[in-house]
PDB file of C-alpha atoms in Angstrom:
ATOM      1  CA  UNK A 671     -41.084 -14.051  16.609  1.00 51.00           C
ATOM      2  CA  UNK A 672     -43.620 -11.937  15.817  1.00 56.00           C
ATOM      3  CA  UNK A 673     -46.286 -14.049  17.707  1.00 58.00           C
ATOM      4  CA  UNK A 674     -43.388 -13.779  20.962  1.00 59.00           C
ATOM      5  CA  UNK A 675     -42.996 -10.635  20.390  1.00 58.00           C
ATOM      6  CA  UNK A 676     -46.660  -9.138  21.223  1.00 60.00           C
ATOM      7  CA  UNK A 677     -47.022 -11.378  23.890  1.00 64.00           C
ATOM      8  CA  UNK A 678     -44.014 -10.153  25.385  1.00 62.00           C
ATOM      9  CA  UNK A 679     -45.362  -7.082  24.740  1.00 61.00           C
ATOM     10  CA  UNK A 680     -48.552  -7.402  26.204  1.00 65.00           C
ATOM     11  CA  UNK A 681     -46.880  -9.277  29.628  1.00 72.00           C
ATOM     12  CA  UNK A 682     -43.765 -10.283  30.291  1.00 78.00           C
ATOM     13  CA  UNK A 683     -44.817 -12.592  32.778  1.00 80.00           C
ATOM     14  CA  UNK A 684     -46.782 -13.818  29.873  1.00 82.00           C
ATOM     15  CA  UNK A 685     -43.911 -14.453  27.901  1.00 83.00           C
ATOM     16  CA  UNK A 686     -42.091 -16.546  30.972  1.00 85.00           C
ATOM     17  CA  UNK A 687     -45.210 -18.249  31.474  1.00 87.00           C
ATOM     18  CA  UNK A 688     -45.473 -19.850  28.440  1.00 88.00           C
ATOM     19  CA  UNK A 689     -41.478 -20.915  27.490  1.00 88.00           C
ATOM     20  CA  UNK A 690     -42.338 -22.515  30.951  1.00 90.00           C
ATOM     21  CA  UNK A 691     -44.948 -24.678  29.362  1.00 91.00           C
ATOM     22  CA  UNK A 692     -43.388 -25.559  26.331  1.00 91.00           C
ATOM     23  CA  UNK A 693     -40.361 -26.767  28.012  1.00 91.00           C
ATOM     24  CA  UNK A 694     -42.427 -29.188  30.202  1.00 90.00           C
ATOM     25  CA  UNK A 695     -44.071 -30.082  27.167  1.00 92.00           C
ATOM     26  CA  UNK A 696     -41.075 -30.615  25.362  1.00 91.00           C
ATOM     27  CA  UNK A 697     -39.572 -32.733  29.162  1.00 88.00           C
ATOM     28  CA  UNK A 698     -42.471 -35.020  28.544  1.00 89.00           C
ATOM     29  CA  UNK A 699     -41.791 -35.596  25.670  1.00 90.00           C
ATOM     30  CA  UNK A 700     -38.369 -36.378  26.355  1.00 88.00           C
ATOM     31  CA  UNK A 701     -39.500 -38.358  29.485  1.00 86.00           C
ATOM     32  CA  UNK A 702     -41.406 -40.356  27.269  1.00 86.00           C
ATOM     33  CA  UNK A 703     -39.352 -41.638  23.777  1.00 85.00           C
ATOM     34  CA  UNK A 704     -36.702 -42.453  26.921  1.00 81.00           C
ATOM     35  CA  UNK A 705     -39.258 -44.872  28.460  1.00 81.00           C
ATOM     36  CA  UNK A 706     -39.809 -46.724  25.308  1.00 80.00           C
ATOM     37  CA  UNK A 707     -35.979 -46.047  24.756  1.00 75.00           C
ATOM     38  CA  UNK A 708     -35.545 -48.755  28.022  1.00 72.00           C
ATOM     39  CA  UNK A 709     -38.460 -50.760  26.708  1.00 70.00           C
ATOM     40  CA  UNK A 710     -36.385 -51.962  23.491  1.00 69.00           C
ATOM     41  CA  UNK A 711     -33.470 -51.495  25.860  1.00 63.00           C
ATOM     42  CA  UNK A 712     -31.882 -50.597  22.880  1.00 56.00           C
ATOM     43  CA  UNK A 713     -29.331 -47.815  24.070  1.00 53.00           C
ATOM     44  CA  UNK A 714     -26.556 -47.688  26.335  1.00 59.00           C
ATOM     45  CA  UNK A 715     -26.764 -45.437  28.819  1.00 63.00           C
ATOM     46  CA  UNK A 716     -23.440 -44.281  29.442  1.00 64.00           C
ATOM     47  CA  UNK A 717     -23.499 -42.389  25.894  1.00 70.00           C
ATOM     48  CA  UNK A 718     -26.540 -40.467  26.851  1.00 76.00           C
ATOM     49  CA  UNK A 719     -25.136 -38.828  29.608  1.00 77.00           C
ATOM     50  CA  UNK A 720     -22.440 -37.813  27.693  1.00 80.00           C
ATOM     51  CA  UNK A 721     -24.364 -36.396  25.076  1.00 83.00           C
ATOM     52  CA  UNK A 722     -27.388 -34.998  27.634  1.00 83.00           C
ATOM     53  CA  UNK A 723     -23.930 -33.695  29.684  1.00 83.00           C
ATOM     54  CA  UNK A 724     -22.910 -31.832  25.883  1.00 86.00           C
ATOM     55  CA  UNK A 725     -26.078 -30.397  25.968  1.00 86.00           C
ATOM     56  CA  UNK A 726     -26.386 -28.880  28.950  1.00 87.00           C
ATOM     57  CA  UNK A 727     -23.173 -27.490  28.947  1.00 89.00           C
ATOM     58  CA  UNK A 728     -23.959 -25.859  25.237  1.00 88.00           C
ATOM     59  CA  UNK A 729     -26.444 -24.523  26.426  1.00 87.00           C
ATOM     60  CA  UNK A 730     -24.834 -22.673  29.398  1.00 87.00           C
ATOM     61  CA  UNK A 731     -23.133 -21.568  26.590  1.00 88.00           C
ATOM     62  CA  UNK A 732     -25.815 -19.778  24.380  1.00 86.00           C
ATOM     63  CA  UNK A 733     -27.265 -18.157  28.547  1.00 87.00           C
ATOM     64  CA  UNK A 734     -24.043 -16.643  28.793  1.00 88.00           C
ATOM     65  CA  UNK A 735     -23.993 -15.604  25.486  1.00 86.00           C
ATOM     66  CA  UNK A 736     -27.475 -14.310  25.087  1.00 88.00           C
ATOM     67  CA  UNK A 737     -27.124 -12.550  28.619  1.00 88.00           C
ATOM     68  CA  UNK A 738     -23.795 -10.574  27.924  1.00 89.00           C
ATOM     69  CA  UNK A 739     -25.256  -9.387  24.768  1.00 87.00           C
ATOM     70  CA  UNK A 740     -28.232  -8.003  26.683  1.00 88.00           C
ATOM     71  CA  UNK A 741     -26.104  -6.676  29.666  1.00 89.00           C
ATOM     72  CA  UNK A 742     -24.494  -4.645  26.624  1.00 89.00           C
ATOM     73  CA  UNK A 743     -27.244  -3.148  24.814  1.00 88.00           C
ATOM     74  CA  UNK A 744     -28.982  -2.091  28.123  1.00 89.00           C
ATOM     75  CA  UNK A 745     -25.724  -0.617  29.074  1.00 89.00           C
ATOM     76  CA  UNK A 746     -25.270   1.199  25.789  1.00 90.00           C
ATOM     77  CA  UNK A 747     -28.652   2.309  25.877  1.00 91.00           C
ATOM     78  CA  UNK A 748     -27.976   4.309  29.701  1.00 90.00           C
ATOM     79  CA  UNK A 749     -24.416   5.435  29.311  1.00 92.00           C
ATOM     80  CA  UNK A 750     -26.213   6.816  26.105  1.00 91.00           C
ATOM     81  CA  UNK A 751     -28.762   9.276  27.626  1.00 94.00           C
ATOM     82  CA  UNK A 752     -26.034  10.665  29.855  1.00 93.00           C
ATOM     83  CA  UNK A 753     -23.630  11.293  27.552  1.00 94.00           C
ATOM     84  CA  UNK A 754     -26.467  12.901  25.702  1.00 94.00           C
ATOM     85  CA  UNK A 755     -27.466  15.080  28.920  1.00 94.00           C
ATOM     86  CA  UNK A 756     -24.135  16.406  29.808  1.00 94.00           C
ATOM     87  CA  UNK A 757     -23.695  17.240  25.522  1.00 95.00           C
ATOM     88  CA  UNK A 758     -27.313  19.211  25.536  1.00 95.00           C
ATOM     89  CA  UNK A 759     -25.622  20.835  29.451  1.00 93.00           C
ATOM     90  CA  UNK A 760     -22.424  21.826  27.904  1.00 93.00           C
ATOM     91  CA  UNK A 761     -24.134  23.336  24.224  1.00 94.00           C
ATOM     92  CA  UNK A 762     -26.914  25.270  26.827  1.00 93.00           C
ATOM     93  CA  UNK A 763     -23.878  26.810  29.088  1.00 92.00           C
ATOM     94  CA  UNK A 764     -22.292  27.944  26.131  1.00 93.00           C
ATOM     95  CA  UNK A 765     -24.586  29.737  24.171  1.00 91.00           C
ATOM     96  CA  UNK A 766     -25.664  30.836  27.422  1.00 90.00           C
ATOM     97  CA  UNK A 767     -21.677  32.153  27.978  1.00 89.00           C
ATOM     98  CA  UNK A 768     -22.367  34.420  24.413  1.00 87.00           C
ATOM     99  CA  UNK A 769     -25.913  35.962  25.473  1.00 81.00           C
ATOM    100  CA  UNK A 770     -26.751  37.205  22.202  1.00 87.00           C
ATOM    101  CA  UNK A 771     -29.776  36.582  21.521  1.00 90.00           C
ATOM    102  CA  UNK A 772     -29.370  34.240  18.966  1.00 91.00           C
ATOM    103  CA  UNK A 773     -27.561  32.329  21.531  1.00 91.00           C
ATOM    104  CA  UNK A 774     -30.179  33.184  23.419  1.00 91.00           C
ATOM    105  CA  UNK A 775     -32.997  31.636  21.443  1.00 93.00           C
ATOM    106  CA  UNK A 776     -30.614  28.153  21.210  1.00 93.00           C
ATOM    107  CA  UNK A 777     -30.940  27.781  24.793  1.00 93.00           C
ATOM    108  CA  UNK A 778     -34.097  28.150  25.104  1.00 93.00           C
ATOM    109  CA  UNK A 779     -34.740  25.898  22.031  1.00 95.00           C
ATOM    110  CA  UNK A 780     -31.952  23.279  24.077  1.00 95.00           C
ATOM    111  CA  UNK A 781     -34.310  23.757  27.168  1.00 93.00           C
ATOM    112  CA  UNK A 782     -37.539  22.092  25.016  1.00 94.00           C
ATOM    113  CA  UNK A 783     -34.955  19.867  23.434  1.00 95.00           C
ATOM    114  CA  UNK A 784     -33.852  17.968  26.343  1.00 95.00           C
ATOM    115  CA  UNK A 785     -37.662  17.469  27.137  1.00 95.00           C
ATOM    116  CA  UNK A 786     -38.533  16.240  24.192  1.00 95.00           C
ATOM    117  CA  UNK A 787     -35.160  13.612  23.840  1.00 95.00           C
ATOM    118  CA  UNK A 788     -36.927  12.573  27.396  1.00 93.00           C
ATOM    119  CA  UNK A 789     -39.713  11.299  26.387  1.00 92.00           C
ATOM    120  CA  UNK A 790     -38.326   9.705  23.441  1.00 93.00           C
ATOM    121  CA  UNK A 791     -36.453   7.267  26.073  1.00 91.00           C
ATOM    122  CA  UNK A 792     -39.659   6.720  28.192  1.00 88.00           C
ATOM    123  CA  UNK A 793     -41.847   6.447  25.060  1.00 87.00           C
ATOM    124  CA  UNK A 794     -43.188   2.817  25.336  1.00 78.00           C
ATOM    125  CA  UNK A 795     -43.692   0.713  22.631  1.00 77.00           C
ATOM    126  CA  UNK A 796     -46.385   3.644  21.023  1.00 80.00           C
ATOM    127  CA  UNK A 797     -44.627   3.560  17.174  1.00 84.00           C
ATOM    128  CA  UNK A 798     -46.853   6.756  16.610  1.00 89.00           C
ATOM    129  CA  UNK A 799     -45.828   9.178  19.314  1.00 90.00           C
ATOM    130  CA  UNK A 800     -41.823   7.152  18.738  1.00 91.00           C
ATOM    131  CA  UNK A 801     -42.172   8.625  15.098  1.00 92.00           C
ATOM    132  CA  UNK A 802     -43.690  12.263  16.373  1.00 94.00           C
ATOM    133  CA  UNK A 803     -40.699  12.552  18.482  1.00 93.00           C
ATOM    134  CA  UNK A 804     -37.912  11.945  16.559  1.00 93.00           C
ATOM    135  CA  UNK A 805     -39.486  13.773  13.349  1.00 94.00           C
ATOM    136  CA  UNK A 806     -40.645  16.420  16.633  1.00 95.00           C
ATOM    137  CA  UNK A 807     -35.972  16.363  17.522  1.00 94.00           C
ATOM    138  CA  UNK A 808     -35.416  16.866  14.018  1.00 94.00           C
ATOM    139  CA  UNK A 809     -37.111  19.723  13.787  1.00 95.00           C
ATOM    140  CA  UNK A 810     -35.423  21.655  16.733  1.00 95.00           C
ATOM    141  CA  UNK A 811     -32.239  20.203  15.084  1.00 94.00           C
ATOM    142  CA  UNK A 812     -32.990  22.650  11.876  1.00 95.00           C
ATOM    143  CA  UNK A 813     -33.932  25.777  13.897  1.00 94.00           C
ATOM    144  CA  UNK A 814     -31.133  25.240  16.156  1.00 94.00           C
ATOM    145  CA  UNK A 815     -28.480  24.852  13.702  1.00 94.00           C
ATOM    146  CA  UNK A 816     -29.511  27.722  11.461  1.00 94.00           C
ATOM    147  CA  UNK A 817     -29.390  29.854  14.649  1.00 93.00           C
ATOM    148  CA  UNK A 818     -25.963  28.695  14.902  1.00 94.00           C
ATOM    149  CA  UNK A 819     -24.933  29.105  11.388  1.00 93.00           C
ATOM    150  CA  UNK A 820     -25.986  32.692  11.796  1.00 93.00           C
ATOM    151  CA  UNK A 821     -23.617  32.908  14.735  1.00 91.00           C
ATOM    152  CA  UNK A 822     -20.803  31.879  12.787  1.00 91.00           C
ATOM    153  CA  UNK A 823     -21.388  33.987   9.422  1.00 91.00           C
ATOM    154  CA  UNK A 824     -21.900  37.267  11.939  1.00 87.00           C
ATOM    155  CA  UNK A 825     -18.326  35.985  14.854  1.00 86.00           C
ATOM    156  CA  UNK A 826     -16.639  33.732  13.053  1.00 87.00           C
ATOM    157  CA  UNK A 827     -13.995  33.524  16.380  1.00 88.00           C
ATOM    158  CA  UNK A 828     -13.447  30.580  18.365  1.00 88.00           C
ATOM    159  CA  UNK A 829     -16.320  31.533  20.952  1.00 87.00           C
ATOM    160  CA  UNK A 830     -19.366  30.654  18.661  1.00 88.00           C
ATOM    161  CA  UNK A 831     -16.938  27.808  17.620  1.00 91.00           C
ATOM    162  CA  UNK A 832     -16.860  26.318  20.355  1.00 93.00           C
ATOM    163  CA  UNK A 833     -20.437  26.790  20.211  1.00 91.00           C
ATOM    164  CA  UNK A 834     -20.867  24.681  16.742  1.00 93.00           C
ATOM    165  CA  UNK A 835     -18.848  21.780  18.125  1.00 94.00           C
ATOM    166  CA  UNK A 836     -21.154  21.955  21.624  1.00 94.00           C
ATOM    167  CA  UNK A 837     -24.281  21.426  19.180  1.00 94.00           C
ATOM    168  CA  UNK A 838     -22.786  19.550  16.974  1.00 95.00           C
ATOM    169  CA  UNK A 839     -22.355  16.372  19.764  1.00 95.00           C
ATOM    170  CA  UNK A 840     -25.539  17.258  20.892  1.00 94.00           C
ATOM    171  CA  UNK A 841     -26.922  15.920  17.763  1.00 94.00           C
ATOM    172  CA  UNK A 842     -24.336  13.600  17.756  1.00 94.00           C
ATOM    173  CA  UNK A 843     -25.354  11.989  21.468  1.00 94.00           C
ATOM    174  CA  UNK A 844     -28.864  11.767  20.067  1.00 93.00           C
ATOM    175  CA  UNK A 845     -28.014   9.670  16.650  1.00 92.00           C
ATOM    176  CA  UNK A 846     -26.117   7.715  19.003  1.00 92.00           C
ATOM    177  CA  UNK A 847     -28.957   6.951  21.403  1.00 91.00           C
ATOM    178  CA  UNK A 848     -31.929   6.689  18.604  1.00 90.00           C
ATOM    179  CA  UNK A 849     -29.516   3.673  17.742  1.00 90.00           C
ATOM    180  CA  UNK A 850     -29.505   2.389  21.113  1.00 89.00           C
ATOM    181  CA  UNK A 851     -33.088   2.337  21.301  1.00 89.00           C
ATOM    182  CA  UNK A 852     -33.733   0.478  17.669  1.00 86.00           C
ATOM    183  CA  UNK A 853     -31.157  -1.991  18.454  1.00 83.00           C
ATOM    184  CA  UNK A 854     -32.777  -5.120  20.219  1.00 80.00           C
ATOM    185  CA  UNK A 855     -31.797  -8.980  20.505  1.00 79.00           C
ATOM    186  CA  UNK A 856     -31.270 -10.640  16.723  1.00 82.00           C
ATOM    187  CA  UNK A 857     -34.071 -12.833  15.567  1.00 80.00           C
ATOM    188  CA  UNK A 858     -30.791 -15.467  15.213  1.00 83.00           C
ATOM    189  CA  UNK A 859     -29.982 -15.376  18.475  1.00 82.00           C
ATOM    190  CA  UNK A 860     -33.462 -15.881  20.181  1.00 82.00           C
ATOM    191  CA  UNK A 861     -34.297 -18.381  18.454  1.00 84.00           C
ATOM    192  CA  UNK A 862     -30.714 -20.468  18.870  1.00 85.00           C
ATOM    193  CA  UNK A 863     -31.570 -19.592  22.602  1.00 86.00           C
ATOM    194  CA  UNK A 864     -34.762 -21.196  22.175  1.00 87.00           C
ATOM    195  CA  UNK A 865     -34.420 -24.059  20.868  1.00 88.00           C
ATOM    196  CA  UNK A 866     -31.707 -24.941  22.470  1.00 88.00           C
ATOM    197  CA  UNK A 867     -33.480 -24.806  26.281  1.00 90.00           C
ATOM    198  CA  UNK A 868     -36.850 -26.829  24.636  1.00 91.00           C
ATOM    199  CA  UNK A 869     -33.956 -29.676  23.156  1.00 90.00           C
ATOM    200  CA  UNK A 870     -32.048 -29.888  26.688  1.00 90.00           C
ATOM    201  CA  UNK A 871     -34.816 -29.875  28.595  1.00 91.00           C
ATOM    202  CA  UNK A 872     -35.732 -33.201  26.059  1.00 90.00           C
ATOM    203  CA  UNK A 873     -32.868 -34.167  26.472  1.00 89.00           C
ATOM    204  CA  UNK A 874     -32.962 -34.305  30.005  1.00 87.00           C
ATOM    205  CA  UNK A 875     -36.327 -35.608  30.086  1.00 87.00           C
ATOM    206  CA  UNK A 876     -35.370 -38.476  28.009  1.00 86.00           C
ATOM    207  CA  UNK A 877     -31.994 -39.312  30.577  1.00 84.00           C
ATOM    208  CA  UNK A 878     -34.715 -39.640  33.128  1.00 83.00           C
ATOM    209  CA  UNK A 879     -36.889 -41.753  31.381  1.00 82.00           C
ATOM    210  CA  UNK A 880     -34.398 -44.243  30.097  1.00 79.00           C
ATOM    211  CA  UNK A 881     -33.320 -44.343  33.884  1.00 77.00           C
ATOM    212  CA  UNK A 882     -36.966 -45.125  34.865  1.00 73.00           C
ATOM    213  CA  UNK A 883     -36.831 -42.256  37.165  1.00 70.00           C
ATOM    214  CA  UNK A 884     -38.761 -39.247  37.878  1.00 70.00           C
ATOM    215  CA  UNK A 885     -37.370 -36.333  39.549  1.00 74.00           C
ATOM    216  CA  UNK A 886     -40.526 -33.841  38.716  1.00 79.00           C
ATOM    217  CA  UNK A 887     -39.603 -31.149  41.720  1.00 84.00           C
ATOM    218  CA  UNK A 888     -36.038 -30.849  40.343  1.00 84.00           C
ATOM    219  CA  UNK A 889     -37.039 -30.692  36.984  1.00 84.00           C
ATOM    220  CA  UNK A 890     -40.004 -28.287  37.953  1.00 86.00           C
ATOM    221  CA  UNK A 891     -37.133 -25.937  39.531  1.00 89.00           C
ATOM    222  CA  UNK A 892     -34.327 -26.486  36.419  1.00 86.00           C
ATOM    223  CA  UNK A 893     -36.975 -25.035  34.280  1.00 89.00           C
ATOM    224  CA  UNK A 894     -37.679 -22.290  35.947  1.00 90.00           C
ATOM    225  CA  UNK A 895     -34.255 -21.008  36.611  1.00 89.00           C
ATOM    226  CA  UNK A 896     -33.923 -20.897  32.247  1.00 88.00           C
ATOM    227  CA  UNK A 897     -37.130 -19.494  32.172  1.00 89.00           C
ATOM    228  CA  UNK A 898     -36.015 -16.576  34.467  1.00 90.00           C
ATOM    229  CA  UNK A 899     -33.107 -15.630  33.313  1.00 89.00           C
ATOM    230  CA  UNK A 900     -34.716 -16.053  29.324  1.00 88.00           C
ATOM    231  CA  UNK A 901     -37.198 -13.466  30.081  1.00 88.00           C
ATOM    232  CA  UNK A 902     -34.297 -11.476  32.075  1.00 87.00           C
ATOM    233  CA  UNK A 903     -32.112 -11.353  28.993  1.00 87.00           C
ATOM    234  CA  UNK A 904     -35.268 -10.486  26.658  1.00 85.00           C
ATOM    235  CA  UNK A 905     -35.895  -7.641  29.304  1.00 84.00           C
ATOM    236  CA  UNK A 906     -32.117  -6.198  28.830  1.00 85.00           C
ATOM    237  CA  UNK A 907     -32.247  -6.775  25.199  1.00 83.00           C
ATOM    238  CA  UNK A 908     -35.155  -5.201  24.452  1.00 81.00           C
ATOM    239  CA  UNK A 909     -35.233  -1.167  24.923  1.00 83.00           C
ATOM    240  CA  UNK A 910     -39.066  -0.968  25.529  1.00 80.00           C
ATOM    241  CA  UNK A 911     -40.373  -3.795  26.746  1.00 77.00           C
ATOM    242  CA  UNK A 912     -40.497  -5.512  30.712  1.00 73.00           C
ATOM    243  CA  UNK A 913     -38.946  -3.529  33.698  1.00 78.00           C
ATOM    244  CA  UNK A 914     -35.504  -3.498  32.698  1.00 80.00           C
ATOM    245  CA  UNK A 915     -36.076   0.682  30.970  1.00 83.00           C
ATOM    246  CA  UNK A 916     -33.428   3.121  30.353  1.00 84.00           C
ATOM    247  CA  UNK A 917     -34.133   6.056  33.055  1.00 85.00           C
ATOM    248  CA  UNK A 918     -34.441   9.459  31.714  1.00 88.00           C
ATOM    249  CA  UNK A 919     -32.974  10.821  34.801  1.00 90.00           C
ATOM    250  CA  UNK A 920     -30.259  12.411  33.353  1.00 92.00           C
ATOM    251  CA  UNK A 921     -32.225  14.977  31.132  1.00 93.00           C
ATOM    252  CA  UNK A 922     -34.669  15.223  34.029  1.00 92.00           C
ATOM    253  CA  UNK A 923     -31.145  16.406  36.253  1.00 91.00           C
ATOM    254  CA  UNK A 924     -30.277  18.814  32.782  1.00 92.00           C
ATOM    255  CA  UNK A 925     -33.891  20.344  32.928  1.00 90.00           C
ATOM    256  CA  UNK A 926     -33.112  21.159  36.856  1.00 89.00           C
ATOM    257  CA  UNK A 927     -30.484  22.873  35.849  1.00 87.00           C
ATOM    258  CA  UNK A 928     -31.836  25.047  33.919  1.00 86.00           C
ATOM    259  CA  UNK A 929     -33.826  26.521  36.288  1.00 83.00           C
ATOM    260  CA  UNK A 930     -31.353  28.266  37.530  1.00 73.00           C
ATOM    261  CA  UNK A 931     -30.414  29.557  34.961  1.00 70.00           C
ATOM    262  CA  UNK A 932     -26.358  31.539  35.050  1.00 69.00           C
ATOM    263  CA  UNK A 933     -26.151  34.586  37.164  1.00 66.00           C
ATOM    264  CA  UNK A 934     -23.070  36.620  36.482  1.00 73.00           C
ATOM    265  CA  UNK A 935     -21.670  37.978  39.879  1.00 72.00           C
ATOM    266  CA  UNK A 936     -20.196  41.684  39.942  1.00 76.00           C
ATOM    267  CA  UNK A 937     -16.339  42.115  39.306  1.00 71.00           C
ATOM    268  CA  UNK A 938     -14.569  41.751  42.190  1.00 74.00           C
TER     269      UNK A 938
END
């Protein structure tokens, strides 16, 4: 899987092309075996049709299963960014409401923290950069929590408790988003999908070889459709590959909200 993952990292289109070629090879092998069996006249066509139909039905089930898994992972990442950005915004507003020097320091640190979290989501495949951003996140969390602890000790009241809860939720959301960004398609499910694809194309070729009929256009169209679906599944399931990337827009909106500050109007 590492080899295929390397190809996918370079180009998701190249991975799709390789998969399409592999299906064509499997299909031609199936056609060759089917024609050889036809020459021997040892295979009943009715039984072959039932088996091929069952394999295609199972293939459809596996595609649906993996597509559902990939879409769920993509939704988790997208929802996670929104939840974390909202949590950061809530913590920032509460820090601004407290208004003490330490609370203002917390608000400033949260503004830096938001930029770091946005960079983490859009970091791509650069492992060194991802590790550096995780370390920076941990350092900011430690500093922010130090200020929160000082506020709670100096002013043990519901206001400081509310700020502490908001900061705690912010840190929890970052952990959840990190897990979502690390979750990928399990290798067993990936190889099951690839194996079922190759076996299904080979079985279709075998049946066509037995019948002595060639449907190259329809076969290529079927393989192309399978390839597109599989590439989309891989794209959805991989957090840092392809075109279905998690957007950092919620963080950018939160940063825009910071620019307005908090203006306390005069008492009526």
